[in-house]
Short mmCIF file of C-alpha atoms in Angstrom, two decimals:
data_model
loop_
_atom_site.label_atom_id
_atom_site.label_comp_id
_atom_site.label_asym_id
_atom_site.label_seq_id
_atom_site.Cartn_x
_atom_site.Cartn_y
_atom_site.Cartn_z
CA ASN K 1 -5.44 81.20 61.64
CA TRP K 2 -5.24 84.93 61.06
CA TRP K 3 -6.32 85.26 57.44
CA VAL K 4 -6.31 83.58 54.02
CA HIS K 5 -3.75 85.56 52.03
CA VAL K 6 -5.13 86.39 48.56
CA ALA K 7 -4.86 88.51 45.46
CA SER K 8 -8.07 89.38 43.60
CA ALA K 9 -8.22 89.81 39.84
CA ASN K 10 -9.93 92.85 38.36
CA ALA K 11 -11.93 91.10 35.65
CA SER K 12 -13.44 94.39 34.50
CA GLN K 13 -10.13 95.65 33.06
CA ALA K 14 -7.68 94.27 30.50
CA PRO K 15 -5.68 92.12 30.55
CA PRO K 16 -7.20 90.09 33.46
CA ASP K 17 -10.66 90.54 31.95
CA ASN K 18 -9.48 87.61 29.80
CA ALA K 19 -9.84 84.25 31.61
CA LYS K 20 -6.83 82.81 29.77
CA PHE K 21 -4.62 85.58 31.16
CA ARG K 22 -5.85 84.96 34.71
CA GLN K 23 -5.37 81.22 34.28
CA ALA K 24 -1.83 81.82 33.02
CA VAL K 25 -1.01 83.64 36.25
CA MET K 26 -2.67 80.90 38.31
CA ALA K 27 -0.65 78.22 36.51
CA LEU K 28 2.57 80.12 37.16
CA LEU K 29 2.45 80.98 40.84
CA ASP K 30 4.71 79.32 43.41
CA MET K 31 2.72 79.68 46.63
CA GLU K 32 5.53 78.50 48.94
CA GLU K 33 7.80 81.25 47.66
CA ILE K 34 5.07 83.87 48.10
CA MET K 35 4.07 82.74 51.59
CA GLU K 36 7.63 82.34 52.83
CA ALA K 37 8.42 85.91 51.82
CA SER K 38 5.15 87.15 53.30
CA THR K 39 5.41 85.50 56.71
CA ASP K 40 8.96 84.29 57.44
CA GLY K 41 7.56 80.77 57.64
CA ASN K 42 4.48 81.48 59.77
CA TYR K 43 1.96 79.98 57.37
CA THR K 44 0.25 76.88 56.05
CA LEU K 45 -0.41 76.19 52.38
CA ASN K 46 -4.14 76.33 51.82
CA VAL K 47 -6.02 75.91 48.56
CA GLY K 48 -9.30 76.64 50.30
CA LEU K 49 -11.25 79.78 51.06
CA GLN K 50 -11.89 78.37 54.54
CA TYR K 51 -9.38 77.44 57.22
CA PRO K 52 -8.22 73.81 57.05
CA HIS K 53 -9.61 72.77 60.45
CA GLN K 54 -13.17 73.91 59.72
CA ALA K 55 -16.06 71.56 58.99
CA SER K 56 -16.86 73.65 55.91
CA TYR K 57 -13.33 73.33 54.49
CA THR K 58 -13.01 71.88 50.99
CA ASP K 59 -10.06 71.41 48.66
CA ALA K 60 -12.30 71.71 45.59
CA GLY K 61 -10.21 73.17 42.77
CA LYS K 62 -6.93 71.91 44.21
CA GLU K 63 -5.76 71.03 40.70
CA PHE K 64 -5.48 74.75 39.95
CA TYR K 65 -3.52 75.64 43.11
CA ASN K 66 0.27 75.97 43.40
CA GLN K 67 0.90 74.57 39.94
CA LYS K 68 4.33 76.21 39.48
CA ASN K 69 4.15 75.47 35.76
CA PRO K 70 5.84 78.21 33.67
CA ALA K 71 5.44 76.28 30.41
CA LYS K 72 1.66 75.99 30.86
CA ALA K 73 1.55 79.64 31.94
CA ARG K 74 3.37 80.80 28.79
CA ALA K 75 1.03 78.78 26.58
CA LEU K 76 -2.07 80.27 28.25
CA LEU K 77 -0.54 83.73 28.06
CA ALA K 78 -0.07 83.34 24.32
CA GLU K 79 -3.69 82.17 23.96
CA SER K 80 -4.87 85.25 25.87
CA GLY K 81 -3.38 87.59 23.27
CA TYR K 82 -1.38 89.52 25.89
CA ARG K 83 0.72 92.20 24.15
CA GLY K 84 3.03 93.40 26.87
CA GLU K 85 0.85 96.12 28.40
CA PRO K 86 1.51 97.06 32.04
CA VAL K 87 -0.26 95.00 34.70
CA PHE K 88 -0.74 96.92 37.95
CA LEU K 89 -0.59 95.12 41.30
CA LEU K 90 -2.44 97.25 43.87
CA THR K 91 -0.72 96.84 47.23
CA ASN K 92 0.37 98.64 50.38
CA LYS K 93 3.14 98.70 52.98
CA ASP K 94 0.81 99.09 55.97
CA TYR K 95 0.53 95.29 55.91
CA PRO K 96 4.05 94.03 55.09
CA SER K 97 2.75 90.54 54.25
CA MET K 98 0.61 92.00 51.46
CA TYR K 99 3.48 94.07 50.11
CA ASN K 100 5.91 91.15 50.18
CA ALA K 101 3.37 88.90 48.46
CA SER K 102 2.90 91.46 45.69
CA LEU K 103 6.65 91.84 45.29
CA VAL K 104 7.22 88.11 44.79
CA MET K 105 4.16 87.67 42.59
CA SER K 106 5.31 90.53 40.35
CA GLN K 107 8.74 88.90 39.98
CA GLN K 108 7.17 85.56 39.07
CA MET K 109 4.92 87.25 36.51
CA GLN K 110 7.88 89.12 35.02
CA SER K 111 9.69 85.79 34.58
CA ILE K 112 7.26 84.82 31.77
CA GLY K 113 7.14 88.23 30.14
CA ILE K 114 4.25 89.93 31.94
CA LYS K 115 5.02 93.60 32.56
CA ALA K 116 3.96 93.55 36.21
CA GLU K 117 4.28 96.84 38.13
CA LEU K 118 3.51 97.56 41.77
CA LYS K 119 1.04 100.31 42.61
CA VAL K 120 1.87 101.03 46.25
CA VAL K 121 -0.53 103.18 48.28
CA ASP K 122 -1.66 103.22 51.91
CA TRP K 123 -4.20 100.59 52.98
CA PRO K 124 -7.28 102.87 53.10
CA THR K 125 -6.51 104.15 49.60
CA ALA K 126 -6.01 100.59 48.31
CA VAL K 127 -9.40 99.56 49.70
CA GLN K 128 -11.07 102.65 48.22
CA LEU K 129 -9.57 102.04 44.77
CA ALA K 130 -10.42 98.35 44.81
CA ALA K 131 -14.00 98.98 45.94
CA ALA K 132 -14.82 101.36 43.07
CA PRO K 133 -17.68 100.10 40.87
CA SER K 134 -16.91 98.07 37.76
CA PRO K 135 -15.34 98.84 35.44
CA SER K 136 -12.73 99.69 38.07
CA PRO K 137 -9.72 101.36 36.41
CA GLY K 138 -6.15 101.78 37.59
CA TRP K 139 -5.41 98.31 38.95
CA ASN K 140 -5.41 94.69 37.85
CA PHE K 141 -4.73 92.66 41.02
CA PHE K 142 -5.58 93.67 44.59
CA PHE K 143 -3.74 92.20 47.60
CA THR K 144 -5.74 91.54 50.74
CA GLY K 145 -6.63 88.88 53.30
CA TYR K 146 -9.81 87.04 54.25
CA GLY K 147 -9.78 87.16 58.04
CA THR K 148 -12.93 87.13 60.14
CA GLN K 149 -15.11 85.94 57.25
CA PRO K 150 -13.55 82.46 56.91
CA ALA K 151 -13.68 82.13 60.68
CA LEU K 152 -17.44 82.69 60.50
CA GLY K 153 -17.97 80.08 57.80
CA ALA K 154 -18.38 79.51 54.08
CA LEU K 155 -21.40 81.77 53.60
CA ALA K 156 -19.59 84.79 55.05
CA THR K 157 -16.59 84.18 52.80
CA MET K 158 -18.59 83.66 49.61
CA ASN K 159 -20.34 86.95 50.30
CA PHE K 160 -17.12 88.48 48.93
CA PHE K 161 -18.18 87.30 45.47
CA MET K 162 -21.70 88.62 45.46
CA GLY K 163 -22.63 92.24 44.90
CA SER K 164 -20.08 95.02 44.75
CA SER K 165 -16.81 93.62 46.03
CA PRO K 166 -13.12 94.10 45.17
CA ASN K 167 -12.81 90.32 45.25
CA TYR K 168 -15.04 89.80 42.22
CA LYS K 169 -14.99 92.49 39.54
CA PRO K 170 -16.74 91.42 36.34
CA ARG K 171 -18.03 93.96 33.89
CA PRO K 172 -21.71 94.79 34.42
CA GLY K 173 -23.87 92.09 32.87
CA GLN K 174 -20.97 89.61 32.70
CA GLU K 175 -21.35 87.97 36.10
CA ASP K 176 -20.47 84.28 36.25
CA PRO K 177 -23.69 82.21 36.02
CA VAL K 178 -22.25 79.28 38.01
CA LEU K 179 -21.45 81.51 40.98
CA LYS K 180 -24.93 82.99 40.92
CA VAL K 181 -26.68 79.61 40.93
CA GLU K 182 -24.50 78.09 43.64
CA TRP K 183 -24.77 81.21 45.81
CA GLU K 184 -28.54 80.82 45.70
CA ASN K 185 -28.13 77.15 46.63
CA MET K 186 -25.91 78.05 49.58
CA ASN K 187 -28.64 80.36 50.87
CA GLN K 188 -31.74 78.35 50.01
CA LYS K 189 -31.00 74.63 50.31
CA VAL K 190 -32.36 73.07 53.50
CA ASP K 191 -29.92 70.15 53.68
CA PRO K 192 -26.49 71.21 55.08
CA LYS K 193 -24.79 68.72 52.76
CA GLU K 194 -26.34 70.42 49.74
CA ARG K 195 -25.23 73.83 51.01
CA GLN K 196 -21.68 72.50 51.46
CA ALA K 197 -21.75 71.00 47.97
CA ALA K 198 -22.78 74.41 46.59
CA PHE K 199 -19.87 76.05 48.39
CA ALA K 200 -17.46 73.48 46.96
CA LYS K 201 -18.77 74.22 43.46
CA MET K 202 -18.35 77.95 44.03
CA GLN K 203 -14.77 77.52 45.22
CA HIS K 204 -13.95 75.23 42.29
CA ARG K 205 -15.34 77.76 39.84
CA ILE K 206 -13.45 80.65 41.46
CA LEU K 207 -10.15 78.78 41.18
CA GLU K 208 -10.88 77.38 37.72
CA GLN K 209 -11.62 80.88 36.42
CA ALA K 210 -8.77 82.36 38.51
CA LEU K 211 -10.94 85.10 39.97
CA VAL K 212 -9.01 85.03 43.25
CA PHE K 213 -5.56 83.64 44.00
CA PRO K 214 -5.32 82.12 47.50
CA PHE K 215 -1.66 81.91 48.49
CA GLY K 216 -2.06 80.24 51.88
CA SER K 217 -3.10 80.94 55.47
CA LEU K 218 -1.28 83.15 57.94
CA THR K 219 -1.19 81.39 61.30
CA LYS K 220 -0.84 82.62 64.87
CA VAL K 221 -0.11 81.22 68.32
CA GLN K 222 -2.34 81.72 71.36
CA GLY K 223 -0.92 80.68 74.73
CA VAL K 224 -3.23 79.64 77.58
CA ARG K 225 -2.26 79.02 81.23
CA SER K 226 -3.10 75.64 82.71
CA ASN K 227 -5.68 77.09 85.14
CA VAL K 228 -7.81 78.60 82.34
CA VAL K 229 -10.97 76.61 81.62
CA GLY K 230 -13.23 76.77 78.57
CA TYR K 231 -10.99 78.79 76.24
CA LYS K 232 -11.27 77.88 72.56
CA PRO K 233 -8.86 79.30 69.96
CA PHE K 234 -10.34 81.75 67.48
CA ARG K 235 -8.97 84.39 65.13
CA ILE K 236 -9.51 87.09 67.78
CA PRO K 237 -9.55 85.87 71.42
CA ARG K 238 -13.04 85.23 72.81
CA PHE K 239 -13.63 85.03 76.56
CA SER K 240 -17.28 84.09 76.96
CA ASN K 241 -17.69 80.99 79.15
CA VAL K 242 -14.01 81.17 80.14
CA SER K 243 -12.98 80.96 83.78
CA PHE K 244 -10.08 80.27 86.13
CA GLN K 245 -9.88 76.90 87.83
#
């Protein structure tokens, strides 16, 4: 696996500061269509914020993933009070998969009346804009990928949602209480099963509140000759304890 392909909602700015609006987008999205355009088929669908083969993987919140339900999305959009204002998708062409994902997502959003517009900049500028403190103006969804962090485990990935991060942008003083409690549990519980349960609750809450939209996982192929001993696949090749037979 190379990364979990995601878009992050800027919950410090209207209209995605409204949970109903974010949930409308979550209900709408067709993840196969997004991932196919992003990767030419080199992907796996993945509800999780970990890679599917990992011990820490959970499908908690799967009921919110890949719903492809325009009728539900329109109903939630009406409840949100959306009035047709522009919604800016912050993306870049340095990573074509991110740009293609934003292009398809904008088209899907437009299909239910959301005025989605791409804001295309280079990757360093996108990161700088997304990382600005809340309230973070000028963008509503940020396209990125979780790469090394999922490979290192659930704690590293959930660190995206604590502190100042473009992956979790509430207004100051409006942080989600469930995330805070379960983050503390992930760090403080002694029993590994309790830490895993806390991670599952965090992921469920993130998807329920549509704070991040995981599209799927980009995959990769690593070829190994038959005389290589001890090599284990990883996101970036690792050669410790590897030898020739």
